[in-house]
CSV table of C-alpha atoms and ligand atoms in Angstrom, one decimal:
chain,number,residue,atom,x,y,z
A,1,UNK,CA,0.0,-0.3,0.4
A,2,UNK,CA,1.1,3.7,-1.0
A,3,UNK,CA,2.0,5.8,2.3
A,4,UNK,CA,-1.3,6.7,3.9
A,5,UNK,CA,-1.9,10.2,3.8
A,6,UNK,CA,-5.5,11.5,5.7
A,7,UNK,CA,-6.3,15.0,6.2
A,8,UNK,CA,-9.1,16.8,8.2
A,9,UNK,CA,-10.6,19.3,5.8
A,10,UNK,CA,-13.2,21.6,7.5
A,11,UNK,CA,-15.4,24.6,6.0
A,12,UNK,CA,-14.6,27.6,8.0
A,13,UNK,CA,-18.4,28.6,8.4
A,14,UNK,CA,-18.3,28.5,11.8
A,15,UNK,CA,-16.4,27.9,15.3
A,16,UNK,CA,-15.2,24.2,15.2
A,17,UNK,CA,-17.8,21.9,16.5
A,18,UNK,CA,-17.6,19.2,18.7
A,19,UNK,CA,-19.4,16.7,16.3
A,20,UNK,CA,-16.2,17.7,14.0
A,21,UNK,CA,-13.4,16.3,16.5
A,22,UNK,CA,-14.5,12.8,16.0
A,23,UNK,CA,-14.2,13.1,12.0
A,24,UNK,CA,-10.6,14.9,12.6
A,25,UNK,CA,-9.6,12.2,15.5
A,26,UNK,CA,-10.4,9.1,13.5
A,27,UNK,CA,-8.4,10.9,10.7
A,28,UNK,CA,-5.2,11.3,13.0
A,29,UNK,CA,-5.7,7.8,14.3
A,30,UNK,CA,-5.4,6.2,10.9
A,31,UNK,CA,-2.6,8.5,9.8
A,32,UNK,CA,-0.5,7.8,13.3
A,33,UNK,CA,-0.8,4.2,13.4
A,34,UNK,CA,0.4,3.6,9.5
A,35,UNK,CA,3.0,6.0,10.1
A,36,UNK,CA,1.5,8.2,7.5
A,37,UNK,CA,1.1,11.8,7.4
A,38,UNK,CA,-2.0,14.4,8.8
A,39,UNK,CA,-2.7,17.1,7.5
A,40,UNK,CA,-5.2,20.0,7.7
A,41,UNK,CA,-7.1,21.6,5.2
A,42,UNK,CA,-9.1,24.7,5.4
A,43,UNK,CA,-12.0,24.2,3.2
A,44,UNK,CA,-13.2,28.1,2.8
A,45,UNK,CA,-14.7,28.5,-1.0
A,46,UNK,CA,-17.7,29.4,-0.1
A,47,UNK,CA,-17.4,33.3,0.6
A,48,UNK,CA,-20.9,33.7,1.5
A,49,UNK,CA,-20.6,31.4,4.3
A,50,UNK,CA,-17.0,32.3,5.0
A,51,UNK,CA,-16.6,33.1,8.9
A,52,UNK,CA,-13.0,35.1,9.1
A,53,UNK,CA,-12.0,34.1,12.8
A,54,UNK,CA,-13.5,30.3,12.1
A,55,UNK,CA,-10.1,29.6,10.7
A,56,UNK,CA,-8.1,30.4,13.5
A,57,UNK,CA,-10.5,28.8,16.0
A,58,UNK,CA,-9.8,25.5,14.1
A,59,UNK,CA,-6.1,25.6,14.0
A,60,UNK,CA,-6.2,26.4,18.1
A,61,UNK,CA,-8.3,23.8,19.3
A,62,UNK,CA,-6.6,21.2,16.9
A,63,UNK,CA,-3.6,22.3,19.1
A,64,UNK,CA,-5.0,21.9,22.0
A,65,UNK,CA,-6.5,18.6,21.1
A,66,UNK,CA,-3.1,17.7,20.7
A,67,UNK,CA,-4.3,16.9,17.1
A,68,UNK,CA,-0.6,17.5,16.0
A,69,UNK,CA,-1.0,18.4,11.7
A,70,UNK,CA,2.6,17.4,9.8
A,71,UNK,CA,2.9,20.3,7.5
A,72,UNK,CA,1.3,24.0,7.4
A,73,UNK,CA,-2.4,23.8,6.6
A,74,UNK,CA,-3.8,24.1,3.4
A,75,UNK,CA,-5.6,27.3,2.5
A,76,UNK,CA,-7.8,26.4,-0.5
A,77,UNK,CA,-8.4,30.2,-1.0
A,78,UNK,CA,-4.9,30.5,-1.4
A,79,UNK,CA,-4.7,28.3,-4.2
A,80,UNK,CA,-7.3,30.1,-6.6
A,81,UNK,CA,-5.4,29.4,-10.1
A,82,UNK,CA,-4.7,26.3,-9.6
A,83,UNK,CA,-8.4,25.5,-9.5
A,84,UNK,CA,-8.8,27.0,-12.7
A,85,UNK,CA,-5.9,25.7,-14.3
A,86,UNK,CA,-7.1,22.0,-13.4
A,87,UNK,CA,-11.0,23.4,-14.6
A,88,UNK,CA,-9.7,24.4,-18.1
A,89,UNK,CA,-7.9,21.1,-18.6
A,90,UNK,CA,-11.5,19.3,-18.2
A,91,UNK,CA,-12.5,21.8,-20.8
A,92,UNK,CA,-9.6,20.7,-23.0
A,93,UNK,CA,-10.5,16.8,-22.3
A,94,UNK,CA,-14.2,17.3,-23.4
A,95,UNK,CA,-15.2,16.6,-20.1
A,96,UNK,CA,-16.4,19.9,-19.0
A,97,UNK,CA,-17.8,23.3,-20.4
A,98,UNK,CA,-18.1,26.9,-19.9
A,99,UNK,CA,-22.0,28.3,-19.5
A,100,UNK,CA,-22.6,31.8,-18.3
A,101,UNK,CA,-18.9,32.2,-16.6
A,102,UNK,CA,-18.9,28.7,-15.0
A,103,UNK,CA,-17.2,26.0,-15.7
A,104,UNK,CA,-19.5,22.9,-15.4
A,105,UNK,CA,-19.0,18.7,-15.3
A,106,UNK,CA,-20.6,17.1,-18.3
A,107,UNK,CA,-21.9,14.0,-16.5
A,108,UNK,CA,-22.5,10.9,-18.5
A,109,UNK,CA,-25.8,9.9,-18.3
A,110,UNK,CA,-26.1,6.1,-18.8
A,111,UNK,CA,-24.2,3.8,-17.0
A,112,UNK,CA,-23.5,3.1,-12.9
A,113,UNK,CA,-20.5,3.9,-10.8
A,114,UNK,CA,-20.0,1.3,-7.8
A,115,UNK,CA,-18.3,2.2,-4.8
A,116,UNK,CA,-17.5,0.0,-1.5
A,117,UNK,CA,-17.1,2.6,1.3
A,118,UNK,CA,-14.4,1.0,4.3
A,119,UNK,CA,-17.2,1.7,6.9
A,120,UNK,CA,-19.3,-0.9,6.7
A,121,UNK,CA,-17.8,-2.1,4.0
A,122,UNK,CA,-20.7,-0.7,2.1
A,123,UNK,CA,-21.2,-1.8,-1.3
A,124,UNK,CA,-23.7,1.5,-3.1
A,125,UNK,CA,-24.2,1.6,-6.8
A,126,UNK,CA,-25.5,4.9,-8.4
A,127,UNK,CA,-27.2,5.1,-11.5
A,128,UNK,CA,-25.8,7.7,-14.1
A,129,UNK,CA,-29.0,8.2,-15.5
A,130,UNK,CA,-30.1,10.1,-12.1
A,131,UNK,CA,-26.9,12.7,-12.2
A,132,UNK,CA,-26.9,16.0,-13.2
A,133,UNK,CA,-24.3,18.2,-15.2
A,134,UNK,CA,-22.7,20.2,-12.1
A,135,UNK,CA,-20.6,23.0,-11.0
A,136,UNK,CA,-16.8,23.1,-11.0
A,137,UNK,CA,-16.1,26.2,-11.0
A,138,UNK,CA,-18.2,29.3,-9.9
A,139,UNK,CA,-18.6,32.6,-11.8
A,140,UNK,CA,-16.5,34.1,-8.6
A,141,UNK,CA,-13.8,32.1,-9.3
A,142,UNK,CA,-13.8,30.2,-6.6
A,143,UNK,CA,-13.9,26.2,-6.4
A,144,UNK,CA,-16.7,24.2,-6.0
A,145,UNK,CA,-16.2,21.2,-3.0
A,146,UNK,CA,-16.5,18.9,-5.7
A,147,UNK,CA,-13.2,20.4,-7.7
A,148,UNK,CA,-11.7,21.5,-5.1
A,149,UNK,CA,-11.7,18.2,-3.1
A,150,UNK,CA,-10.6,16.2,-6.1
A,151,UNK,CA,-7.6,18.6,-7.1
A,152,UNK,CA,-6.9,18.5,-4.0
A,153,UNK,CA,-6.9,15.2,-2.2
A,154,UNK,CA,-5.0,13.9,-5.3
A,155,UNK,CA,-2.2,16.3,-5.5
A,156,UNK,CA,-2.0,16.0,-1.2
A,157,UNK,CA,-2.1,11.7,-2.1
A,158,UNK,CA,-4.7,11.9,0.7
A,159,UNK,CA,-5.8,7.9,0.8
A,160,UNK,CA,-8.0,7.1,2.3
A,161,UNK,CA,-10.3,10.2,2.6
A,162,UNK,CA,-12.3,10.4,6.0
A,163,UNK,CA,-15.5,12.2,5.6
A,164,UNK,CA,-18.8,12.6,7.0
A,165,UNK,CA,-21.4,10.7,5.6
A,166,UNK,CA,-23.4,13.5,4.0
A,167,UNK,CA,-20.8,13.3,1.3
A,168,UNK,CA,-21.6,9.8,-0.1
A,169,UNK,CA,-24.3,11.0,-2.2
A,170,UNK,CA,-22.1,12.8,-4.1
A,171,UNK,CA,-19.3,9.8,-5.0
A,172,UNK,CA,-20.5,9.4,-8.7
A,173,UNK,CA,-19.2,13.1,-9.2
A,174,UNK,CA,-16.2,12.7,-7.8
A,175,UNK,CA,-15.1,9.7,-8.8
A,176,UNK,CA,-15.9,10.5,-12.2
A,177,UNK,CA,-13.8,13.6,-12.0
A,178,UNK,CA,-10.8,11.8,-10.7
A,179,UNK,CA,-11.5,9.6,-13.4
A,180,UNK,CA,-11.6,12.5,-16.3
A,181,UNK,CA,-8.6,13.5,-15.0
A,182,UNK,CA,-7.1,10.4,-15.5
A,183,UNK,CA,-5.9,10.2,-11.6
A,184,UNK,CA,-6.8,7.1,-9.5
A,185,UNK,CA,-9.7,7.0,-7.5
A,186,UNK,CA,-8.7,7.2,-3.6
A,187,UNK,CA,-10.6,5.0,-0.9
A,188,UNK,CA,-13.4,6.5,1.0
A,189,UNK,CA,-14.5,6.5,4.6
A,190,UNK,CA,-17.9,8.1,5.3
A,191,UNK,CA,-18.6,8.3,8.7
A,192,UNK,CA,-22.0,7.7,10.0
A,193,UNK,CA,-24.1,10.6,11.3
A,194,UNK,CA,-24.1,11.7,15.1
A,195,UNK,CA,-27.4,12.5,17.0
A,196,UNK,CA,-28.4,13.9,19.7
A,197,UNK,CA,-29.8,12.0,22.7
A,198,UNK,CA,-33.4,12.1,21.2
A,199,UNK,CA,-31.9,11.0,17.7
A,200,UNK,CA,-32.7,14.0,15.9
A,201,UNK,CA,-29.5,16.2,14.7
A,202,UNK,CA,-27.0,16.6,16.9
A,203,UNK,CA,-27.5,20.9,18.2
A,204,UNK,CA,-26.8,22.9,20.8
A,205,UNK,CA,-29.9,21.7,22.3
A,206,UNK,CA,-28.2,18.1,23.3
A,207,UNK,CA,-25.4,20.4,24.8
A,208,UNK,CA,-22.8,20.0,21.5
A,209,UNK,CA,-21.2,23.3,20.8
A,210,UNK,CA,-17.7,24.3,19.8
A,211,UNK,CA,-14.9,23.1,20.4
A,212,UNK,CA,-13.7,26.0,22.6
A,213,UNK,CA,-16.7,26.6,24.7
A,214,UNK,CA,-16.1,22.8,25.7
A,215,UNK,CA,-12.8,24.0,26.9
A,216,UNK,CA,-14.4,27.2,28.4
A,217,UNK,CA,-16.2,25.0,29.9
A,218,UNK,CA,-13.4,22.8,31.9
A,219,UNK,CA,-13.3,20.1,29.8
A,220,UNK,CA,-10.2,18.2,29.1
A,221,UNK,CA,-9.1,17.5,25.6
A,222,UNK,CA,-8.1,13.8,26.3
A,223,UNK,CA,-11.3,12.8,27.8
A,224,UNK,CA,-13.0,14.8,24.5
A,225,UNK,CA,-10.8,13.1,21.9
A,226,UNK,CA,-11.7,10.1,24.6
A,227,UNK,CA,-15.1,10.4,24.4
A,228,UNK,CA,-15.3,11.0,20.8
A,229,UNK,CA,-13.6,8.1,19.5
A,230,UNK,CA,-16.3,5.9,21.1
A,231,UNK,CA,-18.8,7.6,19.0
A,232,UNK,CA,-18.9,5.1,16.1
A,233,UNK,CA,-15.9,2.7,17.5
A,234,UNK,CA,-15.7,0.4,20.5
A,235,UNK,CA,-11.8,-0.6,21.3
A,236,UNK,CA,-10.8,-4.4,21.3
A,237,UNK,CA,-11.1,-5.1,24.5
A,238,UNK,CA,-14.1,-2.7,25.6
A,239,UNK,CA,-12.8,-0.9,27.9
A,240,UNK,CA,-13.6,2.7,27.5
A,241,UNK,CA,-11.2,5.1,29.3
A,242,UNK,CA,-8.4,4.7,26.4
A,243,UNK,CA,-5.6,7.1,25.6
A,244,UNK,CA,-4.8,8.6,22.6
A,245,UNK,CA,-1.9,6.4,22.2
A,246,UNK,CA,-3.7,3.0,22.7
A,247,UNK,CA,-6.1,4.6,20.1
A,248,UNK,CA,-3.1,5.0,17.7
A,249,UNK,CA,-2.4,1.0,18.3
A,250,UNK,CA,-5.6,-0.2,18.4
A,251,UNK,CA,-8.1,1.8,16.2
A,252,UNK,CA,-9.6,-0.1,13.3
A,253,UNK,CA,-11.5,2.1,10.5
A,254,UNK,CA,-13.0,-1.0,9.0
A,255,UNK,CA,-14.9,-1.6,12.7
A,256,UNK,CA,-16.4,1.7,12.6
A,257,UNK,CA,-19.8,1.2,13.1
A,258,UNK,CA,-21.9,2.3,10.0
A,259,UNK,CA,-24.7,3.3,12.1
A,260,UNK,CA,-25.4,6.4,13.7
A,261,UNK,CA,-24.1,7.6,17.2
A,262,UNK,CA,-25.5,9.1,19.6
A,263,UNK,CA,-24.0,12.1,21.7
A,264,UNK,CA,-24.2,12.1,25.6
A,265,UNK,CA,-23.1,15.1,27.5
A,266,UNK,CA,-23.9,13.3,30.6
A,267,UNK,CA,-21.0,10.5,29.7
A,268,UNK,CA,-18.7,13.1,28.4
A,269,UNK,CA,-18.9,14.7,32.0
A,270,UNK,CA,-18.6,11.7,33.5
A,271,UNK,CA,-14.9,10.9,31.7
A,272,UNK,CA,-13.8,14.2,32.1
A,273,UNK,CA,-14.4,13.1,36.0
A,274,UNK,CA,-12.5,10.0,34.8
A,275,UNK,CA,-9.3,12.0,33.8
A,276,UNK,CA,-9.1,14.2,36.9
A,277,UNK,CA,-10.0,11.8,38.9
A,278,UNK,CA,-6.7,9.5,37.6
A,279,UNK,CA,-4.5,12.3,37.2
A,280,UNK,CA,-1.8,13.2,39.7
A,281,UNK,CA,-2.3,15.9,42.3
A,282,UNK,CA,0.9,17.9,40.3
A,283,UNK,CA,-0.7,17.4,37.3
A,284,UNK,CA,-4.1,18.5,38.2
A,285,UNK,CA,-2.8,21.7,40.0
A,286,UNK,CA,-0.8,22.7,37.1
A,287,UNK,CA,-4.1,22.2,34.7
A,288,UNK,CA,-5.9,23.9,37.1
A,289,UNK,CA,-3.6,27.2,36.9
A,290,UNK,CA,-3.8,26.9,33.5
A,291,UNK,CA,-7.2,27.0,33.6
A,292,UNK,CA,-7.9,29.9,36.2
A,293,UNK,CA,-6.0,31.8,34.5
A,294,UNK,CA,-7.6,35.1,36.2
A,295,UNK,CA,-8.1,33.5,39.5
A,296,UNK,CA,-6.3,35.9,42.2
A,297,UNK,CA,-5.4,32.8,44.6
A,298,UNK,CA,-4.1,30.6,41.3
A,299,UNK,CA,-1.0,30.0,43.0
A,300,UNK,CA,-2.5,28.9,46.5
A,301,UNK,CA,-4.5,26.1,45.1
A,302,UNK,CA,-2.2,23.3,45.6
A,303,UNK,CA,-3.5,22.0,48.7
A,304,UNK,CA,-6.7,22.1,48.2
A,305,UNK,CA,-6.7,19.9,44.9
A,306,UNK,CA,-6.2,16.5,46.6
A,307,UNK,CA,-9.6,17.8,48.6
A,308,UNK,CA,-11.6,18.3,45.8
A,309,UNK,CA,-9.9,15.7,43.1
A,310,UNK,CA,-12.7,13.3,43.9
A,311,UNK,CA,-15.7,16.3,44.1
A,312,UNK,CA,-15.2,18.1,40.7
A,313,UNK,CA,-15.9,16.6,37.4
A,314,UNK,CA,-14.5,19.8,35.3
A,315,UNK,CA,-12.1,22.4,36.1
A,316,UNK,CA,-14.6,24.9,36.4
A,317,UNK,CA,-16.1,22.8,39.3
A,318,UNK,CA,-12.9,23.7,41.2
A,319,UNK,CA,-14.6,27.3,41.3
A,320,UNK,CA,-17.8,27.6,43.5
A,321,UNK,CA,-16.4,24.5,45.5
A,322,UNK,CA,-13.4,26.6,47.0
A,323,UNK,CA,-14.6,30.2,46.5
A,324,UNK,CA,-15.6,30.0,50.3
A,325,UNK,CA,-11.5,29.6,51.1
A,326,UNK,CA,-10.5,32.8,50.0
A,327,UNK,CA,-13.7,35.2,50.5
A,328,UNK,CA,-16.2,35.7,53.7
A,329,UNK,CA,-19.5,33.7,52.5
A,330,UNK,CA,-22.7,35.1,51.9
A,331,UNK,CA,-25.3,33.1,54.2
A,332,UNK,CA,-28.4,32.3,53.9
A,333,UNK,CA,-30.7,32.1,57.3
A,334,UNK,CA,-32.7,28.5,55.3
A,335,UNK,CA,-29.6,27.0,54.5
A,336,UNK,CA,-28.8,27.0,58.4
A,337,UNK,CA,-32.3,25.9,59.3
A,338,UNK,CA,-31.7,22.7,57.3
A,339,UNK,CA,-29.8,21.6,60.3
A,340,UNK,CA,-31.2,19.5,62.7
A,341,UNK,CA,-30.4,20.5,66.1
A,342,UNK,CA,-33.2,19.3,68.1
A,343,UNK,CA,-34.7,22.5,68.4
A,344,UNK,CA,-32.0,24.0,70.1
A,345,UNK,CA,-31.5,27.6,69.5
A,346,UNK,CA,-29.1,28.1,66.4
A,347,UNK,CA,-27.5,31.0,68.2
A,348,UNK,CA,-26.8,29.5,71.2
A,349,UNK,CA,-25.0,26.3,69.8
A,350,UNK,CA,-23.1,28.8,67.3
A,351,UNK,CA,-22.4,30.8,70.4
A,352,UNK,CA,-20.5,27.7,72.2
A,353,UNK,CA,-18.9,26.8,69.2
A,354,UNK,CA,-16.9,29.8,68.9
A,355,UNK,CA,-16.2,29.5,73.2
A,356,UNK,CA,-14.7,26.0,72.2
A,357,UNK,CA,-13.1,27.4,68.8
A,358,UNK,CA,-11.0,30.0,71.1
A,359,UNK,CA,-10.4,27.0,74.0
A,360,UNK,CA,-9.0,24.8,71.4
A,361,UNK,CA,-4.8,25.4,71.4
A,362,UNK,CA,-3.4,26.8,68.5
A,363,UNK,CA,-2.4,25.5,65.7
A,364,UNK,CA,-5.4,23.7,65.8
A,365,UNK,CA,-4.7,19.8,65.6
A,366,UNK,CA,-7.3,17.6,63.6
A,367,UNK,CA,-7.5,15.0,66.3
A,368,UNK,CA,-8.0,17.8,69.4
A,369,UNK,CA,-10.6,19.7,66.9
A,370,UNK,CA,-12.4,16.8,66.5
A,371,UNK,CA,-12.8,15.7,70.0
A,372,UNK,CA,-13.5,19.0,71.3
A,373,UNK,CA,-17.0,19.2,68.9
A,374,UNK,CA,-17.4,15.7,69.8
A,375,UNK,CA,-17.8,16.5,73.3
A,376,UNK,CA,-19.9,19.4,72.5
A,377,UNK,CA,-22.3,17.2,70.5
A,378,UNK,CA,-22.7,14.7,73.5
A,379,UNK,CA,-23.4,18.1,76.0
A,380,UNK,CA,-26.1,19.1,73.6
A,381,UNK,CA,-27.2,15.8,72.6
A,382,UNK,CA,-27.0,16.4,69.3
A,383,UNK,CA,-25.5,13.9,66.4
A,384,UNK,CA,-21.7,15.1,66.2
A,385,UNK,CA,-21.8,15.3,62.3
A,386,UNK,CA,-24.7,17.8,63.0
A,387,UNK,CA,-22.5,19.5,64.9
A,388,UNK,CA,-19.7,19.8,62.0
A,389,UNK,CA,-22.4,20.6,59.4
A,390,UNK,CA,-23.2,23.8,61.2
A,391,UNK,CA,-19.5,24.7,61.5
A,392,UNK,CA,-19.5,23.9,58.2
A,393,UNK,CA,-22.1,26.4,56.8
A,394,UNK,CA,-21.0,28.9,59.3
A,395,UNK,CA,-17.6,28.9,57.6
A,396,UNK,CA,-18.6,28.3,54.1
A,397,UNK,CA,-22.0,28.7,54.0
A,398,UNK,CA,-23.1,25.6,52.1
A,399,UNK,CA,-23.9,22.4,52.9
A,400,UNK,CA,-21.2,20.7,51.0
A,401,UNK,CA,-17.5,21.2,50.7
A,402,UNK,CA,-14.4,19.7,50.4
A,403,UNK,CA,-13.2,18.0,54.0
A,404,UNK,CA,-13.7,20.2,56.8
A,405,UNK,CA,-10.7,20.4,58.4
A,406,UNK,CA,-8.4,20.4,56.0
A,407,UNK,CA,-10.7,23.5,54.3
A,408,UNK,CA,-10.8,25.2,58.0
A,409,UNK,CA,-6.3,24.8,58.1
A,410,UNK,CA,-6.3,26.6,54.7
A,411,UNK,CA,-8.9,29.4,55.7
A,412,UNK,CA,-7.0,29.6,59.2
A,413,UNK,CA,-7.8,30.1,62.9
A,414,UNK,CA,-8.2,33.4,63.2
A,415,UNK,CA,-10.7,33.8,59.5
A,416,UNK,CA,-12.6,30.6,60.9
A,417,UNK,CA,-13.6,32.2,64.1
A,418,UNK,CA,-14.1,35.7,62.2
A,419,UNK,CA,-16.9,33.7,60.4
A,420,UNK,CA,-18.8,32.1,63.3
A,421,UNK,CA,-19.2,35.3,65.2
A,422,UNK,CA,-19.9,37.0,61.7
A,423,UNK,CA,-22.6,34.5,61.2
A,424,UNK,CA,-24.0,35.1,65.3
A,425,UNK,CA,-24.2,38.9,64.8
A,426,UNK,CA,-25.5,39.1,61.0
A,427,UNK,CA,-28.8,36.7,62.4
A,428,UNK,CA,-29.7,38.1,65.9
A,429,UNK,CA,-32.5,35.5,66.1
A,430,UNK,CA,-32.2,33.0,62.8
A,431,UNK,CA,-35.7,34.0,61.4
B,1,LIG,N1,-15.2,20.8,3.9
B,1,LIG,C1,-15.9,19.9,3.9
B,1,LIG,C2,-16.7,19.6,5.4
B,1,LIG,O1,-16.5,20.7,6.2
B,1,LIG,C3,-15.0,18.8,4.0
B,1,LIG,C4,-15.1,17.3,3.8
B,1,LIG,C5,-14.0,16.5,3.2
B,1,LIG,O2,-13.5,16.1,4.5
B,1,LIG,O3,-14.0,16.4,2.1
B,1,LIG,O4,-17.8,19.1,4.9
């Protein structure tokens, strides 16, 4: 077999979408596992739908995802003359003609085009009597996708062509154009659709948005790649959490399913959480610091990382979980009322807590802290957990936090006591 060359060829008509990550990834995997090359081609020939920032967004996201391409991206709008030359060549060959300042491909009207797709070994036959002539070069001088695809994938030596299923109906156009030039037709793999959870077309409603938005939401590139790989492919041993390197070893284009896959945001979030938990504390600290670029306390987060690791699914979850560490929380009396204290007066209990806190020798030690409040709970005849819960709400304003004592150690003894006192003065009678 000739050298394997694949490419990802998005149209910059919008920001890079999560769905297209799968197309890019499969093309990347095929190239890497055969020691071939992987390229990026920006298909910006539809000037009406062109979005100037989109090409840069695609390049940045490919880098962020780690889908490194081997050469400088091929940008079609920079190669206009090339397509004009090739369109004219087809006129000379008698396969095309000019009309209304556009160049059209002359489709044969008889016979069939047979073709086998690499996905599912699907055999498809098209009757040429159903086909019409089509535009190769538009009157604005830009090529259509049909011409640009054939010229570029020939010149780039692409094989196999990996693209979305929506292009399957255009196969007769492409096969006949390759043949009209006298060029070898590459193999094709048309990837099945990705649907939303209700099996309708994937959209924002299903939580499917731009790759950059997932980045901003705190998703990790490796989790996105891993999850998207599973939309249409099952790793050989059924193991769902699989690294990019392992995918390169085990991916098989021929085993990609030919039926549509369903995008499930909850599963992607679960996958992201798995990657967070697998990371070393050092690595997670680094990733969080990169993510929290503008966070004023990002250099102080290291001690918190082991405390939150089991509790976050996305890097962004770190923020609401730890805000109280850096800033005094806003208190809501209703949250205090959720704690069961056998009709004891909340304020009385808080006063007793403040008194104990003053009593415990500084710096506070885990064991002594625990002992002091277990004893208080006993005196008050309420479960110890509820007393700790009251302390938790008094220092954080919330019912769920990272482990209490460790959090308090970061907040500091004085600030902890201040917060308890502040609650007492803010709510004179807790009603
Ligand atoms: N620009 C086309 C698209 O985004 C690319 C198809 C291809 O990979 O050839 O649908």
